[in-house]
Coordinates of C-alpha atoms and ligand atoms in Angstrom, one line a residue:
M1 CA 13.2 -33.4 -21.0
S2 CA 11.3 -31.8 -23.8
G3 CA 7.7 -30.9 -24.5
I4 CA 6.2 -30.7 -21.0
D5 CA 5.9 -28.2 -18.3
D6 CA 5.6 -28.6 -14.5
T7 CA 1.8 -28.2 -14.6
S8 CA 1.4 -31.5 -16.5
L9 CA 3.2 -33.5 -13.9
P10 CA 0.9 -36.0 -12.0
A11 CA 0.1 -35.3 -8.3
I12 CA 1.3 -37.9 -5.9
K13 CA -0.8 -38.7 -2.9
D14 CA 0.7 -37.6 0.5
V15 CA 3.7 -36.1 -1.2
V16 CA 4.6 -32.4 -1.8
I17 CA 6.7 -31.9 -4.9
G18 CA 9.4 -29.2 -4.7
E19 CA 12.1 -27.9 -7.0
T20 CA 13.8 -29.5 -10.0
I21 CA 17.1 -31.0 -8.9
G22 CA 18.1 -32.8 -12.1
Q23 CA 17.3 -33.4 -15.7
G24 CA 18.0 -36.3 -18.0
A25 CA 17.1 -36.9 -21.6
F26 CA 13.7 -38.4 -20.8
A27 CA 13.0 -37.3 -17.2
C28 CA 13.2 -34.6 -14.7
V29 CA 13.9 -35.2 -11.0
K30 CA 12.3 -33.1 -8.3
N31 CA 12.9 -32.9 -4.5
A32 CA 9.8 -33.7 -2.4
Y33 CA 8.7 -34.3 1.1
L34 CA 6.0 -36.3 2.9
K35 CA 2.9 -34.3 3.9
V36 CA 2.7 -36.2 7.3
D37 CA 6.4 -35.6 8.0
P38 CA 8.1 -32.7 6.1
S39 CA 11.4 -33.8 7.5
V40 CA 11.3 -36.8 5.2
V41 CA 12.8 -35.5 2.0
I42 CA 12.8 -37.8 -1.1
A43 CA 13.5 -37.4 -4.8
V44 CA 10.8 -38.1 -7.4
K45 CA 11.8 -38.8 -11.0
F46 CA 9.1 -38.1 -13.6
V47 CA 9.8 -40.1 -16.8
H48 CA 8.0 -38.6 -19.8
I49 CA 6.7 -41.6 -21.7
P50 CA 5.9 -39.9 -25.0
T51 CA 9.6 -38.7 -25.1
C52 CA 10.8 -42.2 -24.4
K53 CA 8.6 -43.5 -27.3
Q54 CA 10.1 -40.9 -29.6
F55 CA 13.5 -42.5 -28.9
G56 CA 12.2 -46.0 -29.6
L57 CA 11.7 -47.1 -26.0
T58 CA 8.5 -48.9 -25.1
E59 CA 6.4 -48.5 -21.9
K60 CA 7.5 -52.1 -21.1
D61 CA 11.2 -51.1 -21.3
V62 CA 10.7 -48.1 -19.0
V63 CA 8.6 -50.0 -16.4
G64 CA 10.9 -53.0 -16.6
E65 CA 13.9 -50.9 -15.4
I66 CA 12.0 -49.9 -12.3
I67 CA 10.8 -53.3 -11.5
L68 CA 14.3 -54.7 -11.7
H69 CA 15.7 -51.8 -9.8
S70 CA 13.2 -52.1 -7.0
K71 CA 14.0 -55.8 -6.6
C72 CA 17.6 -55.1 -5.9
C73 CA 17.9 -51.9 -3.9
N74 CA 18.1 -53.3 -0.4
H75 CA 21.8 -52.4 0.0
A76 CA 23.5 -49.3 1.4
N77 CA 25.3 -48.6 -1.8
I78 CA 22.3 -48.9 -4.2
L79 CA 19.8 -46.1 -4.6
R80 CA 16.6 -47.1 -3.0
V81 CA 13.3 -47.1 -4.8
I82 CA 10.4 -46.2 -2.4
D83 CA 7.4 -46.3 -4.7
C84 CA 6.4 -45.9 -8.3
N85 CA 3.3 -45.6 -10.5
I86 CA 2.4 -45.0 -14.1
T87 CA -0.1 -42.4 -15.5
R88 CA -1.0 -41.7 -19.1
D89 CA 2.1 -39.6 -19.9
H90 CA 4.4 -40.2 -16.9
L91 CA 6.1 -42.9 -14.9
W92 CA 7.0 -41.5 -11.5
I93 CA 9.5 -43.1 -9.2
A94 CA 9.9 -42.0 -5.6
M95 CA 13.5 -42.6 -4.5
E96 CA 15.8 -41.9 -1.6
M97 CA 17.3 -38.5 -1.9
A98 CA 21.0 -38.5 -2.8
D99 CA 21.9 -35.3 -1.0
G100 CA 25.6 -35.4 -2.1
G101 CA 24.9 -34.9 -5.8
D102 CA 26.6 -36.6 -8.7
L103 CA 30.0 -38.3 -8.5
F104 CA 30.9 -37.2 -12.0
D105 CA 30.6 -33.5 -11.0
K106 CA 33.5 -34.0 -8.5
I107 CA 36.1 -35.6 -10.7
E108 CA 38.6 -33.0 -12.0
P109 CA 39.3 -33.7 -15.7
D110 CA 42.9 -34.8 -16.4
V111 CA 43.6 -34.9 -12.6
G112 CA 41.2 -37.3 -11.0
V113 CA 40.5 -37.6 -7.3
D114 CA 42.7 -38.4 -4.3
Y115 CA 43.7 -42.1 -4.5
E116 CA 42.1 -42.9 -1.1
V117 CA 38.9 -41.5 -2.4
A118 CA 39.2 -43.7 -5.5
Q119 CA 39.8 -46.6 -3.2
F120 CA 36.8 -45.8 -1.0
Y121 CA 34.5 -45.6 -4.0
F122 CA 36.0 -48.8 -5.4
Q123 CA 35.3 -50.6 -2.2
Q124 CA 31.7 -49.4 -2.1
L125 CA 31.1 -50.2 -5.7
V126 CA 32.5 -53.7 -5.2
N127 CA 30.1 -54.1 -2.2
A128 CA 27.2 -53.0 -4.3
I129 CA 28.1 -55.3 -7.2
T130 CA 28.7 -58.3 -4.8
Y131 CA 25.1 -57.8 -3.6
L132 CA 23.7 -57.4 -7.1
H133 CA 25.6 -60.4 -8.5
L134 CA 25.6 -62.9 -5.7
E135 CA 22.3 -62.1 -4.0
C136 CA 20.1 -60.7 -6.8
H137 CA 21.8 -62.4 -9.8
I138 CA 21.5 -59.1 -11.7
A139 CA 24.2 -57.4 -13.7
H140 CA 24.0 -53.6 -13.9
R141 CA 25.7 -53.3 -17.3
D142 CA 26.1 -49.5 -17.3
I143 CA 28.6 -48.7 -14.6
K144 CA 30.0 -45.2 -15.1
P145 CA 30.3 -42.0 -13.0
E146 CA 27.1 -40.6 -14.5
N147 CA 25.2 -43.5 -12.8
I148 CA 26.7 -43.0 -9.4
L149 CA 25.1 -40.6 -6.9
L150 CA 26.3 -39.7 -3.4
D151 CA 24.3 -39.4 -0.1
K152 CA 24.9 -36.6 2.4
N153 CA 27.8 -38.5 4.0
G154 CA 29.4 -39.1 0.6
N155 CA 28.5 -42.7 0.4
L156 CA 28.1 -44.1 -3.1
K157 CA 24.6 -44.9 -4.5
L158 CA 24.5 -46.9 -7.7
A159 CA 21.6 -45.8 -9.8
D160 CA 20.1 -46.2 -13.3
F161 CA 19.2 -49.8 -14.0
G162 CA 18.1 -49.1 -17.6
L163 CA 20.4 -51.8 -19.0
A164 CA 20.4 -54.2 -16.1
S165 CA 19.6 -57.9 -16.7
R166 CA 19.1 -61.0 -14.8
F167 CA 22.0 -63.4 -15.6
K168 CA 21.0 -66.4 -13.6
R169 CA 17.8 -68.4 -14.1
R170 CA 15.8 -69.8 -11.2
D171 CA 17.3 -73.3 -12.0
G172 CA 20.8 -71.9 -11.6
T173 CA 21.8 -71.9 -15.2
L174 CA 23.5 -68.8 -16.6
R175 CA 21.9 -66.5 -19.1
L176 CA 24.3 -65.0 -21.6
S177 CA 23.8 -61.6 -23.3
S178 CA 24.5 -60.6 -26.9
D179 CA 23.3 -57.0 -27.3
Q180 CA 25.8 -54.2 -27.6
R181 CA 24.2 -51.5 -25.5
G182 CA 26.0 -49.4 -23.0
S183 CA 28.6 -46.6 -22.8
P184 CA 31.4 -47.4 -25.3
Q185 CA 34.2 -46.1 -23.1
Y186 CA 33.1 -48.3 -20.2
M187 CA 32.2 -51.4 -22.3
A188 CA 34.2 -54.6 -22.1
P189 CA 35.8 -55.7 -25.4
E190 CA 33.7 -58.9 -25.7
V191 CA 30.5 -56.8 -25.8
L192 CA 31.7 -55.4 -29.1
M193 CA 32.8 -58.7 -30.6
G194 CA 29.3 -59.8 -31.6
V195 CA 29.5 -62.9 -29.5
K196 CA 27.5 -64.0 -26.5
Y197 CA 29.1 -62.9 -23.2
H198 CA 28.6 -63.0 -19.4
P199 CA 27.1 -59.7 -18.4
E200 CA 28.4 -60.0 -14.8
K201 CA 32.0 -60.1 -16.1
T202 CA 31.4 -56.9 -18.1
D203 CA 30.5 -55.2 -14.8
V204 CA 33.9 -56.0 -13.4
W205 CA 35.6 -54.5 -16.5
S206 CA 33.5 -51.3 -16.1
V207 CA 34.7 -51.0 -12.5
G208 CA 38.3 -51.0 -13.9
V209 CA 37.6 -48.2 -16.3
L210 CA 35.8 -46.3 -13.5
V211 CA 38.9 -46.7 -11.2
F212 CA 41.1 -45.4 -14.1
V213 CA 38.8 -42.4 -14.5
L214 CA 38.9 -41.7 -10.8
L215 CA 42.7 -41.9 -10.7
T216 CA 43.4 -39.9 -13.8
G217 CA 40.3 -37.8 -14.7
E218 CA 40.2 -39.3 -18.2
V219 CA 39.1 -42.5 -19.9
P220 CA 41.8 -45.0 -20.9
W221 CA 40.3 -45.3 -24.5
E222 CA 37.3 -44.4 -26.5
L223 CA 36.5 -47.9 -27.5
P224 CA 38.0 -51.3 -26.4
I225 CA 38.9 -52.3 -30.0
R226 CA 42.2 -52.7 -31.7
T227 CA 41.7 -49.7 -34.0
D228 CA 41.6 -47.5 -31.0
E229 CA 45.2 -46.5 -30.6
N230 CA 45.1 -46.3 -26.8
F231 CA 43.5 -49.7 -26.4
E232 CA 45.9 -51.2 -29.0
E233 CA 48.9 -49.9 -27.1
F234 CA 47.5 -51.3 -23.8
I235 CA 47.0 -54.7 -25.5
R236 CA 50.3 -54.7 -27.2
N237 CA 52.1 -54.1 -23.9
E238 CA 49.9 -56.7 -22.2
G239 CA 48.8 -54.0 -19.7
N240 CA 52.3 -53.1 -18.7
I241 CA 51.9 -49.5 -19.8
T242 CA 53.3 -46.5 -17.9
M243 CA 53.1 -43.9 -20.7
G244 CA 50.5 -41.4 -21.8
R245 CA 47.2 -41.6 -19.9
W246 CA 48.8 -44.3 -17.6
A247 CA 51.8 -42.3 -16.6
S248 CA 50.3 -40.7 -13.5
I249 CA 49.1 -44.0 -12.1
E250 CA 51.3 -45.4 -9.3
F251 CA 52.8 -48.8 -9.7
R252 CA 50.8 -50.3 -6.8
H253 CA 47.5 -49.2 -8.4
L254 CA 48.4 -50.5 -11.8
N255 CA 48.5 -54.0 -10.4
L256 CA 44.7 -53.8 -9.6
L257 CA 43.9 -52.3 -13.0
R258 CA 45.7 -55.1 -14.9
K259 CA 43.8 -57.8 -13.1
I260 CA 40.5 -56.1 -13.9
L261 CA 41.2 -54.8 -17.4
Q262 CA 41.9 -58.3 -18.7
P263 CA 40.5 -58.5 -22.3
D264 CA 39.9 -62.3 -22.0
P265 CA 36.9 -62.6 -19.7
S266 CA 37.9 -66.0 -18.5
K267 CA 41.2 -64.5 -17.1
R268 CA 39.6 -61.4 -15.7
A269 CA 39.3 -61.0 -11.9
T270 CA 35.9 -61.9 -10.6
I271 CA 34.1 -59.9 -8.0
Q272 CA 35.2 -62.4 -5.4
D273 CA 38.8 -61.9 -6.5
L274 CA 38.4 -58.2 -6.1
R275 CA 37.2 -58.7 -2.5
K276 CA 40.6 -60.3 -1.7
H277 CA 42.7 -57.5 -3.2
P278 CA 44.6 -55.1 -0.9
W279 CA 42.7 -52.2 -2.6
F280 CA 39.5 -53.7 -1.2
L281 CA 40.9 -54.9 2.1
N282 CA 42.7 -51.7 3.1
Q283 CA 40.8 -50.0 5.9
L284 CA 40.5 -46.3 5.2
S285 CA 40.7 -43.7 8.0
F286 CA 37.3 -42.2 7.0
A287 CA 35.4 -45.6 6.6
N288 CA 33.9 -47.9 9.2
S289 CA 34.1 -51.7 9.2
E290 CA 31.0 -51.9 6.8
G291 CA 32.8 -49.7 4.4
L292 CA 30.5 -46.7 5.0
C293 CA 31.8 -43.2 5.5
S294 CA 32.5 -42.5 9.1
N295 CA 34.1 -39.0 8.6
P296 CA 32.2 -37.1 5.9
A297 CA 34.1 -33.9 6.5
L298 CA 37.4 -35.6 5.8
L299 CA 36.1 -37.5 2.8
A300 CA 34.6 -34.2 1.4
K301 CA 37.9 -32.4 2.0
K302 CA 39.8 -35.1 0.1
L303 CA 37.3 -35.1 -2.7
F304 CA 36.9 -31.4 -3.2
S305 CA 40.7 -30.6 -2.8
N306 CA 41.4 -31.6 -6.4
L307 CA 38.7 -29.4 -7.9
R308 CA 40.1 -26.1 -9.2
V309 CA 39.5 -23.7 -12.0
S310 CA 42.6 -21.6 -12.8
L311 CA 42.0 -18.1 -14.1
S312 CA 45.7 -17.3 -14.2
D313 CA 47.5 -15.5 -17.0
D314 CA 49.5 -18.6 -17.8
E315 CA 46.4 -20.7 -18.2
Y316 CA 44.8 -18.0 -20.2
M317 CA 47.7 -17.8 -22.6
R318 CA 47.8 -21.5 -22.9
F319 CA 44.2 -21.5 -23.8
T320 CA 44.1 -18.7 -26.2
Q321 CA 47.4 -19.3 -28.0
D322 CA 47.6 -22.4 -30.2
P323 CA 51.2 -23.5 -29.7
L324 CA 51.3 -25.0 -33.2
T325 CA 50.1 -22.0 -35.2
G326 CA 50.4 -19.1 -32.7
T327 CA 47.1 -17.9 -34.1
G328 CA 45.1 -18.1 -30.9
Q329 CA 42.3 -19.6 -32.9
S330 CA 42.3 -23.1 -31.8
I331 CA 41.6 -25.0 -28.6
D332 CA 41.9 -28.6 -27.9
F333 CA 38.3 -29.0 -26.8
R334 CA 37.0 -30.5 -30.0
A335 CA 38.6 -31.9 -33.0
T336 CA 36.1 -31.0 -35.7
Q337 CA 34.6 -27.9 -37.1
P338 CA 31.1 -27.0 -35.9
A339 CA 28.4 -29.0 -37.7
D340 CA 25.3 -27.2 -38.8
S341 CA 23.4 -29.0 -36.0
D342 CA 25.7 -27.4 -33.3
Y343 CA 24.4 -24.2 -31.9
A344 CA 24.1 -22.0 -28.9
G345 CA 20.9 -20.0 -28.7
L346 CA 19.5 -17.9 -25.9
Q347 CA 15.9 -18.0 -24.5
H348 CA 13.9 -17.0 -21.6
D349 CA 13.2 -20.1 -19.4
T350 CA 9.4 -20.0 -19.5
L351 CA 8.7 -23.7 -19.0
N352 CA 11.0 -24.4 -16.2
L353 CA 11.3 -21.4 -13.9
D354 CA 12.8 -23.4 -11.1
A355 CA 15.2 -25.4 -13.3
V356 CA 18.1 -27.0 -11.7
G357 CA 21.0 -24.6 -11.1
C358 CA 18.6 -21.7 -10.8
T359 CA 17.4 -22.7 -7.5
Q360 CA 20.7 -23.9 -6.2
K361 CA 21.8 -21.3 -3.6
P362 CA 25.0 -21.4 -1.8
Y363 CA 24.7 -24.2 0.7
T364 CA 24.5 -22.5 4.0
Q365 CA 21.8 -21.9 6.5
N366 CA 22.4 -18.3 7.2
T367 CA 23.2 -16.5 4.0
T368 CA 20.0 -14.5 3.9
E369 CA 20.6 -13.5 7.5
L370 CA 24.2 -12.6 6.6
L371 CA 23.0 -10.3 3.7
R372 CA 20.2 -8.7 5.7
N373 CA 22.4 -7.8 8.6
D374 CA 25.4 -6.7 6.6
L375 CA 24.3 -3.4 5.2
T376 CA 27.3 -1.5 6.3
T377 CA 29.7 -3.1 3.9
S378 CA 29.9 -2.3 0.2
Q379 CA 27.6 -4.3 -2.1
S380 CA 30.5 -6.0 -3.9
S381 CA 32.2 -7.1 -0.7
R382 CA 28.8 -8.4 0.5
W383 CA 28.5 -10.4 -2.6
T384 CA 32.0 -11.8 -2.2
R385 CA 31.2 -12.8 1.3
F386 CA 27.9 -14.3 0.1
I387 CA 29.6 -16.5 -2.5
N388 CA 32.3 -17.4 0.1
T389 CA 29.8 -20.0 1.3
D390 CA 29.5 -21.8 -2.0
I391 CA 32.0 -24.5 -2.8
A392 CA 31.4 -23.9 -6.6
A393 CA 32.7 -20.3 -6.2
L394 CA 35.6 -21.4 -3.9
Q395 CA 37.1 -23.7 -6.5
F396 CA 38.3 -20.5 -8.3
C397 CA 40.6 -19.5 -5.4
H398 CA 40.6 -22.2 -2.8
K399 CA 44.4 -22.5 -2.3
N400 CA 44.6 -19.4 -0.2
N401 CA 41.1 -19.3 1.0
P402 CA 40.7 -20.2 4.7
S403 CA 36.9 -20.6 4.3
F404 CA 37.3 -23.3 1.7
A405 CA 38.1 -25.8 4.4
S406 CA 35.0 -24.9 6.4
Q407 CA 32.8 -25.6 3.4
F408 CA 33.8 -29.3 3.0
R409 CA 30.6 -31.1 3.2
F410 CA 28.5 -33.0 0.7
N411 CA 25.7 -31.2 -1.0
P412 CA 23.9 -31.4 -4.3
I413 CA 25.3 -28.1 -5.7
R414 CA 26.5 -28.2 -9.2
L415 CA 30.2 -27.4 -9.4
T416 CA 30.1 -26.1 -12.9
K417 CA 29.0 -22.7 -11.9
F418 CA 30.3 -19.2 -11.3
Y419 CA 28.9 -15.8 -10.2
S420 CA 29.1 -12.3 -11.8
V421 CA 28.0 -8.8 -10.9
Q422 CA 28.6 -7.5 -14.4
E423 CA 25.8 -6.3 -16.7
M424 CA 24.5 -8.8 -19.3
E425 CA 25.7 -6.4 -22.0
V426 CA 29.3 -7.2 -20.9
I427 CA 28.7 -10.9 -20.1
L428 CA 27.0 -12.0 -23.2
P429 CA 29.5 -10.8 -25.8
L430 CA 32.2 -12.5 -23.8
F431 CA 30.2 -15.7 -23.7
E432 CA 29.7 -15.5 -27.4
Q433 CA 33.4 -15.1 -28.0
A434 CA 34.2 -18.0 -25.7
L435 CA 31.7 -20.3 -27.3
R436 CA 32.9 -19.4 -30.8
F437 CA 36.4 -20.0 -29.6
A438 CA 35.3 -23.5 -28.4
K439 CA 34.0 -23.9 -32.0
I440 CA 30.3 -23.8 -31.0
N441 CA 28.0 -22.0 -33.4
I442 CA 26.0 -19.1 -31.9
K443 CA 22.6 -19.0 -33.5
P444 CA 21.3 -16.3 -33.2
D445 CA 23.3 -13.4 -31.7
L446 CA 23.1 -13.7 -27.9
L447 CA 23.1 -10.0 -27.0
S448 CA 20.5 -8.9 -29.6
D449 CA 18.3 -11.8 -28.5
F450 CA 18.7 -10.6 -24.9
L451 CA 17.9 -7.0 -25.8
N452 CA 14.8 -8.1 -27.7
L453 CA 13.6 -10.2 -24.7
K454 CA 14.4 -7.3 -22.4
S455 CA 12.3 -4.8 -24.4
S456 CA 9.3 -7.2 -24.4
L457 CA 9.5 -8.7 -20.8
G458 CA 11.4 -6.0 -18.9
Y459 CA 14.8 -6.6 -17.3
E460 CA 13.5 -8.5 -14.3
G461 CA 11.2 -10.6 -16.4
V462 CA 13.9 -11.9 -18.7
F463 CA 15.5 -14.2 -16.1
P464 CA 16.1 -17.1 -15.8
L465 CA 17.9 -17.0 -19.1
V466 CA 19.0 -20.2 -20.8
I467 CA 21.6 -20.7 -23.4
N468 CA 21.2 -24.0 -25.1
I469 CA 24.4 -25.8 -26.0
R470 CA 24.4 -28.6 -28.5
T471 CA 27.9 -29.6 -29.7
Q472 CA 30.3 -32.4 -29.9
D473 CA 33.3 -33.3 -27.8
A474 CA 36.8 -34.0 -29.0
R475 CA 35.8 -37.5 -30.2
G476 CA 32.8 -36.2 -32.1
S477 CA 30.3 -37.6 -29.6
K478 CA 27.3 -35.4 -28.7
L479 CA 27.6 -33.0 -25.8
N480 CA 24.5 -31.1 -24.9
G481 CA 23.5 -28.9 -22.0
V482 CA 22.3 -25.5 -20.9
I483 CA 23.9 -22.5 -19.3
I484 CA 21.4 -21.0 -16.9
I485 CA 21.7 -17.4 -15.9
K486 CA 19.7 -16.3 -12.9
I487 CA 19.6 -13.2 -10.7
V488 CA 20.4 -14.3 -7.2
R489 CA 20.0 -10.8 -5.6
E490 CA 20.1 -7.3 -7.0
N491 CA 22.9 -7.5 -9.7
L492 CA 24.5 -10.7 -8.5
K493 CA 24.0 -13.5 -11.1
S494 CA 24.6 -17.2 -10.9
I495 CA 25.7 -18.8 -14.1
S496 CA 25.4 -22.5 -14.0
F497 CA 26.4 -25.1 -16.7
E498 CA 24.0 -28.1 -16.7
R499 CA 25.0 -31.1 -18.7
K500 CA 22.1 -33.0 -20.3
A501 CA 23.9 -35.5 -22.4
G502 CA 27.5 -36.5 -23.2
D503 CA 30.7 -37.0 -21.3
P504 CA 30.7 -35.1 -18.0
L505 CA 34.5 -34.7 -18.0
D506 CA 34.2 -32.9 -21.3
W507 CA 31.3 -30.8 -20.0
R508 CA 33.5 -29.6 -17.1
R509 CA 36.4 -29.0 -19.6
L510 CA 34.0 -26.8 -21.6
F511 CA 32.9 -25.0 -18.5
K512 CA 36.5 -24.3 -17.4
K513 CA 37.4 -22.9 -20.8
V514 CA 34.4 -20.6 -21.0
A515 CA 35.2 -19.5 -17.4
L516 CA 38.8 -18.7 -18.3
F517 CA 37.7 -16.8 -21.4
C518 CA 35.2 -14.8 -19.3
R519 CA 37.5 -14.4 -16.3
E520 CA 37.2 -10.7 -16.1
V521 CA 33.5 -10.9 -15.3
I522 CA 33.7 -13.7 -12.7
L523 CA 33.2 -12.8 -9.1
V524 CA 35.8 -14.6 -7.1
P525 CA 35.6 -15.0 -3.3
D526 CA 38.0 -13.0 -1.0
Ligands
ATP601 N1 17.6 -39.9 -6.1 C1 18.2 -38.8 -6.5 N2 18.6 -37.9 -5.6 C2 19.2 -36.7 -5.9 N3 19.4 -36.3 -7.2 C3 19.0 -37.2 -8.2 C4 18.4 -38.4 -7.9 N4 18.1 -39.0 -9.0 C5 18.6 -38.2 -10.0 N5 19.1 -37.1 -9.5 C6 19.7 -36.0 -10.3 O1 19.0 -35.8 -11.5 C7 19.9 -35.9 -12.6 C8 19.1 -36.6 -13.7 O2 18.7 -37.9 -13.3 P1 18.3 -39.0 -14.4 O3 18.2 -40.3 -13.8 O4 17.1 -38.5 -15.2 O5 19.5 -38.7 -15.2 P2 20.4 -39.4 -16.3 O6 20.6 -40.8 -15.8 O7 21.5 -38.5 -16.5 O8 19.4 -39.3 -17.5 P3 19.4 -40.3 -18.7 O9 18.2 -41.2 -18.4 O10 19.1 -39.3 -19.8 O11 20.7 -40.9 -18.8 C9 21.1 -36.7 -12.0 O12 22.2 -36.4 -12.8 C10 21.1 -36.2 -10.6 O13 21.8 -34.9 -10.6

């Protein structure tokens, strides 16, 4: 969110606003609690209306989304809206807190999640959509991992009703849609055909794409049109495809995807059909009869077990040596040369001192205690023990790490993060090389910018530091975010990659590549 600082946010009666837990293009999200009962923690989203207007959205659009959302959130798998109000510059929305963070953050690119986890989220999503379609007569129209949050037990919470629409009138007649809004990779083919379509049927299609993403860690195609070669191949083979992106999907799972990813909406499975499919009916060991998680530790273990960042020599060689040219000058991250608009610049985070990622500490109750009491051990081993409690750090070495298993629980911690005890003079030039290698322009020089800031603000005063990233992914779509560097304690720094816009899988791919390039400065748990 641009152009505002925390001091301009409206006060909310009886609510104490806390730290930033997330940021979108038009809004920031803060945690908060009730004055009368501090144990009641909620999330408050502050939508900045002037920014929305700059992007062509009217106040009516913004308010309409919340009205619709609040009318259909009486379901365990839909994020609950508690209250909302509008001030001159902001719309604030108090919501239930999704303590488990974002689903997209937990999908390993090109690997996906454990198939039982995929099945669990499929079942919960089908339950949420059944309620939306059959009881509320509302189609969501933007189902994708970025719009799915998790609660503290790992249950799915469908969010973001910005494109939702009522598809049934009071008299029972159906209302068709004709606009082409949505996320191209998750859109049904009929949306792009310029014809009127049934929005509830497009939700079912998006569920199919989402299941594919959960199972494989990549999207099946960029656009569901015949000029997209992956989509064309899928259509040519009438869905009987076992090559390329489809190769890792087991036969029994393909059956479900074929029923859903049926280009002809009249032949596509309906939500009622999905409820009869074995994928929906199969009772999972970590779910109760209502489909809610009954064993969060087991679900978290399954979900986190696929997340890993390899810093091995093999991976490093694969990354730095282009097999085609042997020049070591190319990576597969993006297909195009940097555009003038792409850049990575460094700045002191003056507006947003508690920005997300900066405040995210390892998720443990007793780390401070641990540090205070442990003065006998060397500083570096204290730091390694400290980060041993953070699942984000453990993804670098979890195979042989016994404490990894004990950290399996849902929390909102960003998983695109690492720690370092190196000096900034060592970290920044490496970052610069890594970002250049990923074909992202650096403007201006990161280290000299840091040194200038340091001479005016002093070393301590420089942090949190933010490196803005504005680039494109392999398909030429925008990919924006920030790298936030913060001193956690003494010389221990957390370096967190926060996506603001673009494909979350590509954001994690970028994170992994920068991490690999900077592997010598990353502090890895014991
Ligand atoms: N109720 C909530 N509980 C916990 N975290 C939340 C909640 N709502 C949002 N967040 C966090 O805030 C981030 C930004 O939320 P927001 O709804 O503004 O994002 P977005 O949908 O990515 O933005 P955009 O509107 O630009 O698409 C989310 O990715 C999530 O991490």
